[in-house]
Amino acid sequence: MKQFDILLRALLPLSVIVLLAPRLWGQAGDTVVVQTFSFDDPSPQGWSAPYRGTFTFPPASETFEKVLMYYTLKCDPATAHDSYPCGEWDYLSYTYVVDSAGVMDSTYKSNPTWRFITGGDADSLPLRYSPTWTYYQEWQPYLLYTDTLSWQEASLGTDTQTLDAPFSTSAPTGRAQFLWRASELQTAGLSAGPISGLRLDLSGLGSSVQKLRIRLKHSTLDSLTSSSYESGGFTEVYYLNTTFASTGWQSFAFTQPFVWDGSSHLVVEFSYENGTAGQPSPVRASAATYSAGVYTAGNDHYLDFDGSNDLVNLGSGPQLTGTAPRTIELWAYAGAFNNAGLFQAGPTGATGQDFSLRTMSTNNLWRVQLWGTPDFDVSLPGSLGSWHHYALTYEAGQARLYYDGILMHTESVSINTGASDFWLGRWSGDRLLGHIDEVRVWDKALDGGVIAAWKDRSITAAHPDYAHLRAYYPLDEGQGLTATDLSGNGFDGTLLGPPDWRRLPDTALRRDWTTTALRPNVVFEQGTFVSSLDSLLSVDSVQQAPLQVVVFGNPSSPHIIPDDHPQHPSLPTDTLLVWTADTYSYVYDLNSGAVLDSVFIAADTTLYRGLHEYYSNIVEYEIARYITPYGINLDLGPDGTRWIFDVTDYAPLFHDQVYLRAGNNQELLDLKFVMIKGTPPRPVQKIENLWSGSFSYASLWNDTQARPITKTLDPQGDAFRIKMRISGHGFGGSSNCAEFCAREHSLSLNSLPVFSWEVWNECANNFVYPQGGTWIYDRAGWCPGAEVTTFDFDLDNYVIPGQTVAIDYGIQNPAPYSPEGNYVLRGQLVTYGPPAHTVEVGIEEIISPTLEDKYRRRNPVCDHPRIRIRNNGTERLTKVYITYGVLGGWAPCYYIWEGDLGFLESEEIDLPRFNWLGMDEVAPVFYVQLDQPNGKPDEQPHNNYLQVEFAPVARYINKTILEIRTNGAARENSFTITDTDGNVVMSRDNMQNHTVYQDTIDLPKGCYTLHIRDDNVFGQDGQDGISWWANNDGVGHVYLLNPDGTFLKRFGADFGMDIYEQFTVYYDQGNTYFPELECDPFPDTTTAIGDRLERPARLYLYPNPSPGAFTVELDWDQPQPLDISVYDALGHEVYQQNHGIPGRGTLPLQLLLPDGIYLVRAKTPTATYQQKLLIQR
């Protein structure tokens, strides 16, 4: 638990802040500060993990006029997200209060009665409990000879040894290659030209050979080995389901002759796919004097991943953590580059904790995903759409990626892999479209030579690093939901989805080659025939992919069900392996893919989508949302940068023990709640969530998400408000929705449209700049490094207490564009009690001058202070008296605001300029006091006063030079310098590209505003500063130079929309008297702090400045006795005289006083007037 402090908010300009002991809650106007998370808290671990904790707040019996949340972020290397002090990317960041009382609201919960095991469901699922099949039909050609026109043959091999290959049909699939050197072929009498067929001598009869394929190729190899054989470029000459009727010589007539060039070696490849194991048909063979053959046969399967549902969880057993050495290798086929992973062996969200190999969105580009700075990308040519071997090793800070046994990249990395399950076929939320085979995990970084030597071999004890084998998944099961670990460690994996088992095709067999000198005795035929082509129909069946369905069979009811109930509706009760039904099984042409026939598959049963609906007393209230800035090279300052959220509407949640979840681990977070005691303008009675979630644009438009909600308004309520917080994310299509498109959103009550608003934020004026990414781009409801806008809609004119209201959220029709992206949406209904005040005004904030971070783009100032006031009373506010100035100043200024504000309406007010004279040189303080709203006493006066520290503006000597070097988009740039009356005294536009402009600032004494703009031109471009990384405009700069050309100030070039700076010339703010900046201290009627003064007259001093002789003029209707006093800058009275009743007119005075600033005070029996006087000779 963390304790709180209470700050006493003073009502006078010379205020004192007093720390009180905890639980001494104080009086109205006192401020309770509850410190929750701080910079000292450890950065949370995990992907964008939030800070979490429970904190002590004041008791529920206390009331607060206002609650502010001070949200301060700081860059620090201790952040866990990545290697940058501030996180690299713009991520969503939420602040939640989790309430378990269930008094104001409960949380509606629902889950389907069934769903697919990897997520998602459907309205209905017709299914079968037994497999369904897809059929592939092909016509296999063969030749029928009717006459022989010429004939020649070459015979090679006379030994009687036997060889099972190439017809090793004791295994379901097989592949064999045999080499005959050119010299052997020539000696045997083979002539250059077409080879029309061949014969082999069978020594035994076995099973038929299905899909027997014979292919020939010219070769430069002079021998064949398991690591050196022909992998492609063959000519297919024979393809037929073949049954041998007898032993002896069997002829294979080529449907396409192979033309031998007469000089090249010849490789003949035989392969088959039988589907099941049978008996071999051995051939008679002869031994060559060299390694002349390789063959392999087996039952080699792989897993086929569909890109959406399929994955394999190998559990935590194979996982290697920390900096342990390791190797992960596998064969894979990448069917698409969609950011999915071959494997994920570490958690996301924290620098160096992941250990994954994944595709990028660019073809053939891969990322070794270690998370954050350690990540590296490698291009692997040809990896799209074909099988390859991948191996990733790590040891002693070095990561190495091997591709088909070849080292492609070495990277120095710092990792600390976290504990997690080991996954195949995914990375984060992206799923692999492709295949995976032969997965191996080692607790050693294997040598590259070992990887290359064993990539085509099954793992046996003969492997030199067999003792370091942690897990081994050949994936040859061919059926079931288990990936069996053959390492002996028992780390079996589970198929989810599931991915399909597929047998590796005959021509793709690549593992466990046997090298031999034996070759089949062969006769190569070279003949010319009269023939005809016939074909044999062959049909194969392939089991369709099953589905895993999770069933939730526990009962539910529309009331609160505890989350820990043993028969909770969200607990699964069964998992089914089923096949889709009430559809057709198709027969396809194997070669063209055309549909040839179909058979209807009737369902055994149908699962209908039901919904378990119930309630939980655990309610999450989002009270604020924030988007982190692009953090590369960002500095938020040694004390951090602060955002202030008004969370008064959530005040009933902040009592006793409060569980908070806030921020994420991209930056350090300091979170304070500033709770100002007093009576709120209207008390919050209840807060209820309406909609909460991330919803696709399409689902919002078609009303399948954020559907209408019917609420019966509390009959005890007096007023109601809907709070909406919406931010658009993701983009695609031509409109770049939802992140980069402006869209109208709406609310309807009982089918009546009542509110509509555009969700769109301008970002180039963000006060957190420059940032590392595309921070200037406008976005839907947010900007990087800014809060998400909350929209408040008061229902006072549309509903009454106790009424039943259908509340419907709507979004703009996306047409003619597609509805891309998603919106994170929160809607809340707030119920209020009756207003507490009739006449009450409050000072909300001082916008300038201030040191507050969010106003730094328009501060410091030397001209008009700006404030914001709010009417907190039910009586319309039409007038308020304002006293303002600087602490330590000579005298306050007075202003009467007149306007028209309804209940809870606010307005920004530009106060008349003033002289700032007498402000503290180290920590100047500006104050504002409100008084007499509508000429009446304020019912809650403690919020009428506010003071802030501020910084003085820069003082520049005359003839300072403004230098602008334009970039390649000078049309966007312009500047003005204006005086305090808004008159433009200097300006420039229509500048040329890549040109240096120097303008000398030669101005009289005064306060000025320099405004340099980078505008959108013709509705595009612009607002991107004068140098920015993400455009092609080139580089520019903005400097202030001393008259001698030396640097005075360099403005940052990546400034977004504009540069705004106020400055003085010949005038030192706060230390120099400047009558042109003087406020009018004597309006017709005004109020001093704590002292009501009627002022029916005006006091004039002239000339002012004065050489010592000046005239006092009083303008009044009723002459009165007059006493005049003069005070020097130290407050000493240097002149005092009673002048009787001077009447209407003038009173000349001659004062022999040194040069300086003086205060002239004229006092009558009913009023006091004062004015500053500068004596200057």
PDB file of C-alpha atoms in Angstrom, residues 851-976:
ATOM      1  CA  LEU A 851       5.099  25.917 -16.847  1.00  0.00           C
ATOM      2  CA  GLU A 852       2.479  23.218 -17.441  1.00  0.00           C
ATOM      3  CA  ASP A 853       3.779  20.781 -20.046  1.00  0.00           C
ATOM      4  CA  LYS A 854       0.713  20.675 -22.248  1.00  0.00           C
ATOM      5  CA  TYR A 855       0.902  24.421 -22.906  1.00  0.00           C
ATOM      6  CA  ARG A 856       4.620  24.610 -23.583  1.00  0.00           C
ATOM      7  CA  ARG A 857       4.096  25.390 -27.286  1.00  0.00           C
ATOM      8  CA  ARG A 858       2.432  28.723 -26.373  1.00  0.00           C
ATOM      9  CA  ASN A 859       4.568  29.661 -23.396  1.00  0.00           C
ATOM     10  CA  PRO A 860       6.279  31.711 -22.049  1.00  0.00           C
ATOM     11  CA  VAL A 861       4.385  34.922 -22.809  1.00  0.00           C
ATOM     12  CA  CYS A 862       4.795  38.624 -22.283  1.00  0.00           C
ATOM     13  CA  ASP A 863       1.432  39.868 -23.530  1.00  0.00           C
ATOM     14  CA  HIS A 864      -2.066  38.666 -22.655  1.00  0.00           C
ATOM     15  CA  PRO A 865      -2.517  36.101 -19.894  1.00  0.00           C
ATOM     16  CA  ARG A 866      -5.059  33.435 -20.757  1.00  0.00           C
ATOM     17  CA  ILE A 867      -7.289  31.600 -18.282  1.00  0.00           C
ATOM     18  CA  ARG A 868     -10.265  29.265 -18.388  1.00  0.00           C
ATOM     19  CA  ILE A 869     -13.253  29.678 -16.087  1.00  0.00           C
ATOM     20  CA  ARG A 870     -16.318  27.480 -15.601  1.00  0.00           C
ATOM     21  CA  ASN A 871     -19.808  28.233 -14.392  1.00  0.00           C
ATOM     22  CA  ASN A 872     -20.518  25.701 -11.634  1.00  0.00           C
ATOM     23  CA  GLY A 873     -23.925  27.171 -10.749  1.00  0.00           C
ATOM     24  CA  THR A 874     -27.343  26.742 -12.272  1.00  0.00           C
ATOM     25  CA  GLU A 875     -27.767  30.509 -12.755  1.00  0.00           C
ATOM     26  CA  ARG A 876     -26.328  31.579 -16.096  1.00  0.00           C
ATOM     27  CA  LEU A 877     -23.058  33.402 -15.594  1.00  0.00           C
ATOM     28  CA  THR A 878     -22.993  36.785 -17.285  1.00  0.00           C
ATOM     29  CA  LYS A 879     -20.360  38.710 -15.321  1.00  0.00           C
ATOM     30  CA  VAL A 880     -17.397  38.021 -13.100  1.00  0.00           C
ATOM     31  CA  TYR A 881     -14.754  40.306 -11.609  1.00  0.00           C
ATOM     32  CA  ILE A 882     -11.166  39.198 -12.173  1.00  0.00           C
ATOM     33  CA  THR A 883      -8.098  40.354 -10.288  1.00  0.00           C
ATOM     34  CA  TYR A 884      -4.733  39.209 -11.594  1.00  0.00           C
ATOM     35  CA  GLY A 885      -1.034  39.939 -11.462  1.00  0.00           C
ATOM     36  CA  VAL A 886       2.294  38.624 -10.257  1.00  0.00           C
ATOM     37  CA  LEU A 887       3.198  37.943  -6.679  1.00  0.00           C
ATOM     38  CA  GLY A 888       5.395  40.753  -5.483  1.00  0.00           C
ATOM     39  CA  GLY A 889       4.081  43.056  -8.181  1.00  0.00           C
ATOM     40  CA  TRP A 890       3.294  46.697  -7.520  1.00  0.00           C
ATOM     41  CA  ALA A 891      -0.433  46.412  -7.841  1.00  0.00           C
ATOM     42  CA  PRO A 892      -2.974  44.009  -9.248  1.00  0.00           C
ATOM     43  CA  CYS A 893      -4.863  44.463 -12.494  1.00  0.00           C
ATOM     44  CA  TYR A 894      -8.614  44.261 -12.728  1.00  0.00           C
ATOM     45  CA  TYR A 895     -10.915  43.052 -15.454  1.00  0.00           C
ATOM     46  CA  ILE A 896     -14.654  42.546 -15.764  1.00  0.00           C
ATOM     47  CA  TRP A 897     -15.580  39.576 -17.905  1.00  0.00           C
ATOM     48  CA  GLU A 898     -19.008  39.644 -19.448  1.00  0.00           C
ATOM     49  CA  GLY A 899     -20.549  36.789 -21.404  1.00  0.00           C
ATOM     50  CA  ASP A 900     -23.089  34.030 -21.087  1.00  0.00           C
ATOM     51  CA  LEU A 901     -22.236  30.591 -19.682  1.00  0.00           C
ATOM     52  CA  GLY A 902     -24.742  27.935 -18.776  1.00  0.00           C
ATOM     53  CA  PHE A 903     -24.294  25.309 -16.077  1.00  0.00           C
ATOM     54  CA  LEU A 904     -20.860  23.622 -16.381  1.00  0.00           C
ATOM     55  CA  GLU A 905     -19.984  25.600 -19.499  1.00  0.00           C
ATOM     56  CA  SER A 906     -16.484  27.048 -19.641  1.00  0.00           C
ATOM     57  CA  GLU A 907     -14.682  29.729 -21.582  1.00  0.00           C
ATOM     58  CA  GLU A 908     -11.100  30.758 -22.231  1.00  0.00           C
ATOM     59  CA  ILE A 909     -10.456  34.426 -21.483  1.00  0.00           C
ATOM     60  CA  ASP A 910      -7.599  36.575 -22.742  1.00  0.00           C
ATOM     61  CA  LEU A 911      -6.911  39.052 -19.950  1.00  0.00           C
ATOM     62  CA  PRO A 912      -5.658  42.534 -20.762  1.00  0.00           C
ATOM     63  CA  ARG A 913      -1.889  42.777 -21.040  1.00  0.00           C
ATOM     64  CA  PHE A 914       0.064  44.113 -18.093  1.00  0.00           C
ATOM     65  CA  ASN A 915       3.578  45.049 -17.054  1.00  0.00           C
ATOM     66  CA  TRP A 916       4.767  42.057 -14.968  1.00  0.00           C
ATOM     67  CA  LEU A 917       6.763  44.543 -12.873  1.00  0.00           C
ATOM     68  CA  GLY A 918       8.037  43.274  -9.540  1.00  0.00           C
ATOM     69  CA  MET A 919       7.813  39.547 -10.294  1.00  0.00           C
ATOM     70  CA  ASP A 920      10.263  37.231  -8.585  1.00  0.00           C
ATOM     71  CA  GLU A 921      13.396  36.861 -10.709  1.00  0.00           C
ATOM     72  CA  VAL A 922      13.979  33.202  -9.747  1.00  0.00           C
ATOM     73  CA  ALA A 923      10.503  31.683  -9.563  1.00  0.00           C
ATOM     74  CA  PRO A 924       7.907  34.198 -10.733  1.00  0.00           C
ATOM     75  CA  VAL A 925       4.289  33.444  -9.855  1.00  0.00           C
ATOM     76  CA  PHE A 926       1.184  34.598 -11.681  1.00  0.00           C
ATOM     77  CA  TYR A 927      -2.166  34.611  -9.873  1.00  0.00           C
ATOM     78  CA  VAL A 928      -5.834  35.036 -10.720  1.00  0.00           C
ATOM     79  CA  GLN A 929      -8.721  35.771  -8.371  1.00  0.00           C
ATOM     80  CA  LEU A 930     -12.379  35.547  -9.409  1.00  0.00           C
ATOM     81  CA  ASP A 931     -15.008  37.428  -7.455  1.00  0.00           C
ATOM     82  CA  GLN A 932     -18.683  38.382  -7.359  1.00  0.00           C
ATOM     83  CA  PRO A 933     -20.179  36.196 -10.109  1.00  0.00           C
ATOM     84  CA  ASN A 934     -23.150  38.110 -11.468  1.00  0.00           C
ATOM     85  CA  GLY A 935     -22.411  40.645  -8.750  1.00  0.00           C
ATOM     86  CA  LYS A 936     -23.295  38.132  -6.034  1.00  0.00           C
ATOM     87  CA  PRO A 937     -21.334  36.249  -3.387  1.00  0.00           C
ATOM     88  CA  ASP A 938     -19.844  32.997  -4.654  1.00  0.00           C
ATOM     89  CA  GLU A 939     -21.337  29.966  -2.868  1.00  0.00           C
ATOM     90  CA  GLN A 940     -18.029  28.055  -2.971  1.00  0.00           C
ATOM     91  CA  PRO A 941     -15.280  30.697  -3.078  1.00  0.00           C
ATOM     92  CA  HIS A 942     -12.281  28.425  -2.436  1.00  0.00           C
ATOM     93  CA  ASN A 943     -11.976  27.628  -6.171  1.00  0.00           C
ATOM     94  CA  ASN A 944     -11.842  31.319  -7.133  1.00  0.00           C
ATOM     95  CA  TYR A 945      -8.099  31.623  -6.735  1.00  0.00           C
ATOM     96  CA  LEU A 946      -5.245  29.965  -8.624  1.00  0.00           C
ATOM     97  CA  GLN A 947      -1.573  30.694  -8.993  1.00  0.00           C
ATOM     98  CA  VAL A 948       1.165  29.144 -11.134  1.00  0.00           C
ATOM     99  CA  GLU A 949       4.854  29.520 -11.550  1.00  0.00           C
ATOM    100  CA  PHE A 950       6.045  30.629 -14.957  1.00  0.00           C
ATOM    101  CA  ALA A 951       9.163  31.542 -16.882  1.00  0.00           C
ATOM    102  CA  PRO A 952       9.911  34.962 -18.386  1.00  0.00           C
ATOM    103  CA  VAL A 953      10.303  35.332 -22.122  1.00  0.00           C
ATOM    104  CA  ALA A 954      13.636  35.802 -23.837  1.00  0.00           C
ATOM    105  CA  ARG A 955      14.944  39.319 -24.331  1.00  0.00           C
ATOM    106  CA  TYR A 956      16.647  39.882 -27.666  1.00  0.00           C
ATOM    107  CA  ILE A 957      18.781  42.837 -28.511  1.00  0.00           C
ATOM    108  CA  ASN A 958      17.725  44.881 -31.491  1.00  0.00           C
ATOM    109  CA  LYS A 959      18.980  43.893 -34.923  1.00  0.00           C
ATOM    110  CA  THR A 960      18.858  40.207 -34.024  1.00  0.00           C
ATOM    111  CA  ILE A 961      18.799  38.224 -37.277  1.00  0.00           C
ATOM    112  CA  LEU A 962      16.185  35.611 -38.116  1.00  0.00           C
ATOM    113  CA  GLU A 963      17.709  33.113 -40.554  1.00  0.00           C
ATOM    114  CA  ILE A 964      15.540  30.619 -42.389  1.00  0.00           C
ATOM    115  CA  ARG A 965      17.014  28.106 -44.783  1.00  0.00           C
ATOM    116  CA  THR A 966      14.159  26.607 -46.741  1.00  0.00           C
ATOM    117  CA  ASN A 967      13.981  22.989 -47.790  1.00  0.00           C
ATOM    118  CA  GLY A 968      12.463  21.684 -51.014  1.00  0.00           C
ATOM    119  CA  ALA A 969       8.935  22.670 -49.959  1.00  0.00           C
ATOM    120  CA  ALA A 970       9.351  26.380 -49.256  1.00  0.00           C
ATOM    121  CA  ARG A 971       5.765  27.002 -50.364  1.00  0.00           C
ATOM    122  CA  GLU A 972       4.721  25.625 -46.970  1.00  0.00           C
ATOM    123  CA  ASN A 973       6.723  28.146 -44.939  1.00  0.00           C
ATOM    124  CA  SER A 974       6.074  31.686 -43.744  1.00  0.00           C
ATOM    125  CA  PHE A 975       6.671  33.806 -40.693  1.00  0.00           C
ATOM    126  CA  THR A 976       5.159  36.825 -38.981  1.00  0.00           C
TER     127      THR A 976
END
